[in-house]
Amino acid sequence: MRSRTSTVSQKNTMVIYFARNHEQSRVSIDFWCTNLKIQSTGHCRRISPWKVIWELFRENMRWS
């Protein structure tokens, strides 16, 4: 049985597909907030989901 929280978070998530070198990367972005875990400190910070999309687009363009 799913909890209400998991159902709500699933409804507010958009999945984006990026193709790179014949491979497909799946990126899931939560539109309420996106938490980026900083590996060196183990802390999280909130970033704009549109910033995530922009950075992924730039990275994808760099490899094409």
Short mmCIF file of C-alpha atoms in Angstrom, two decimals:
data_model
loop_
_atom_site.label_atom_id
_atom_site.label_comp_id
_atom_site.label_asym_id
_atom_site.label_seq_id
_atom_site.Cartn_x
_atom_site.Cartn_y
_atom_site.Cartn_z
CA MET A 1 0.00 0.00 0.00
CA ARG A 2 1.40 3.39 -0.97
CA SER A 3 1.55 6.24 1.44
CA ARG A 4 0.02 9.59 0.55
CA THR A 5 3.48 11.18 0.48
CA SER A 6 4.86 8.81 -2.15
CA THR A 7 1.75 9.25 -4.30
CA VAL A 8 1.99 13.05 -4.12
CA SER A 9 5.69 13.05 -4.94
CA GLN A 10 5.09 10.78 -7.93
CA LYS A 11 2.48 13.17 -9.30
CA ASN A 12 4.87 16.12 -9.00
CA THR A 13 7.75 14.47 -10.80
CA MET A 14 8.64 14.87 -14.45
CA VAL A 15 10.88 12.40 -16.22
CA ILE A 16 13.19 13.71 -18.93
CA TYR A 17 15.11 11.54 -21.36
CA PHE A 18 18.47 12.61 -22.79
CA ALA A 19 20.15 10.65 -25.57
CA ARG A 20 23.93 10.67 -25.59
CA ASN A 21 26.18 8.42 -27.69
CA HIS A 22 23.38 5.92 -28.37
CA GLU A 23 22.64 5.66 -24.66
CA GLN A 24 19.64 7.09 -22.94
CA SER A 25 19.87 8.71 -19.54
CA ARG A 26 16.77 9.06 -17.42
CA VAL A 27 16.52 12.13 -15.25
CA SER A 28 13.73 12.58 -12.73
CA ILE A 29 13.02 16.10 -11.52
CA ASP A 30 10.72 16.96 -8.63
CA PHE A 31 9.04 20.30 -9.32
CA TRP A 32 8.45 21.14 -5.67
CA CYS A 33 12.15 21.07 -4.92
CA THR A 34 15.23 19.28 -6.12
CA ASN A 35 17.74 18.23 -3.53
CA LEU A 36 21.31 18.02 -4.65
CA LYS A 37 23.45 16.03 -2.27
CA ILE A 38 26.88 17.51 -1.87
CA GLN A 39 29.18 14.52 -1.65
CA SER A 40 32.01 16.19 0.24
CA THR A 41 29.87 17.31 3.19
CA GLY A 42 26.85 15.01 3.00
CA HIS A 43 24.54 18.04 3.22
CA CYS A 44 21.72 18.86 0.84
CA ARG A 45 20.75 22.17 -0.71
CA ARG A 46 17.67 23.16 -2.66
CA ILE A 47 18.12 24.15 -6.28
CA SER A 48 15.68 25.19 -8.98
CA PRO A 49 14.51 22.28 -11.18
CA TRP A 50 14.92 24.57 -14.21
CA LYS A 51 18.57 25.05 -13.29
CA VAL A 52 18.95 21.26 -13.28
CA ILE A 53 17.36 21.05 -16.74
CA TRP A 54 19.61 23.82 -18.05
CA GLU A 55 22.78 22.17 -16.68
CA LEU A 56 21.80 18.78 -18.14
CA PHE A 57 21.09 20.43 -21.49
CA ARG A 58 24.49 22.15 -21.45
CA GLU A 59 26.22 18.89 -20.52
CA ASN A 60 24.38 17.06 -23.30
CA MET A 61 25.35 19.73 -25.86
CA ARG A 62 28.98 19.52 -24.77
CA TRP A 63 29.08 15.80 -25.62
CA SER A 64 27.30 16.08 -28.98
#
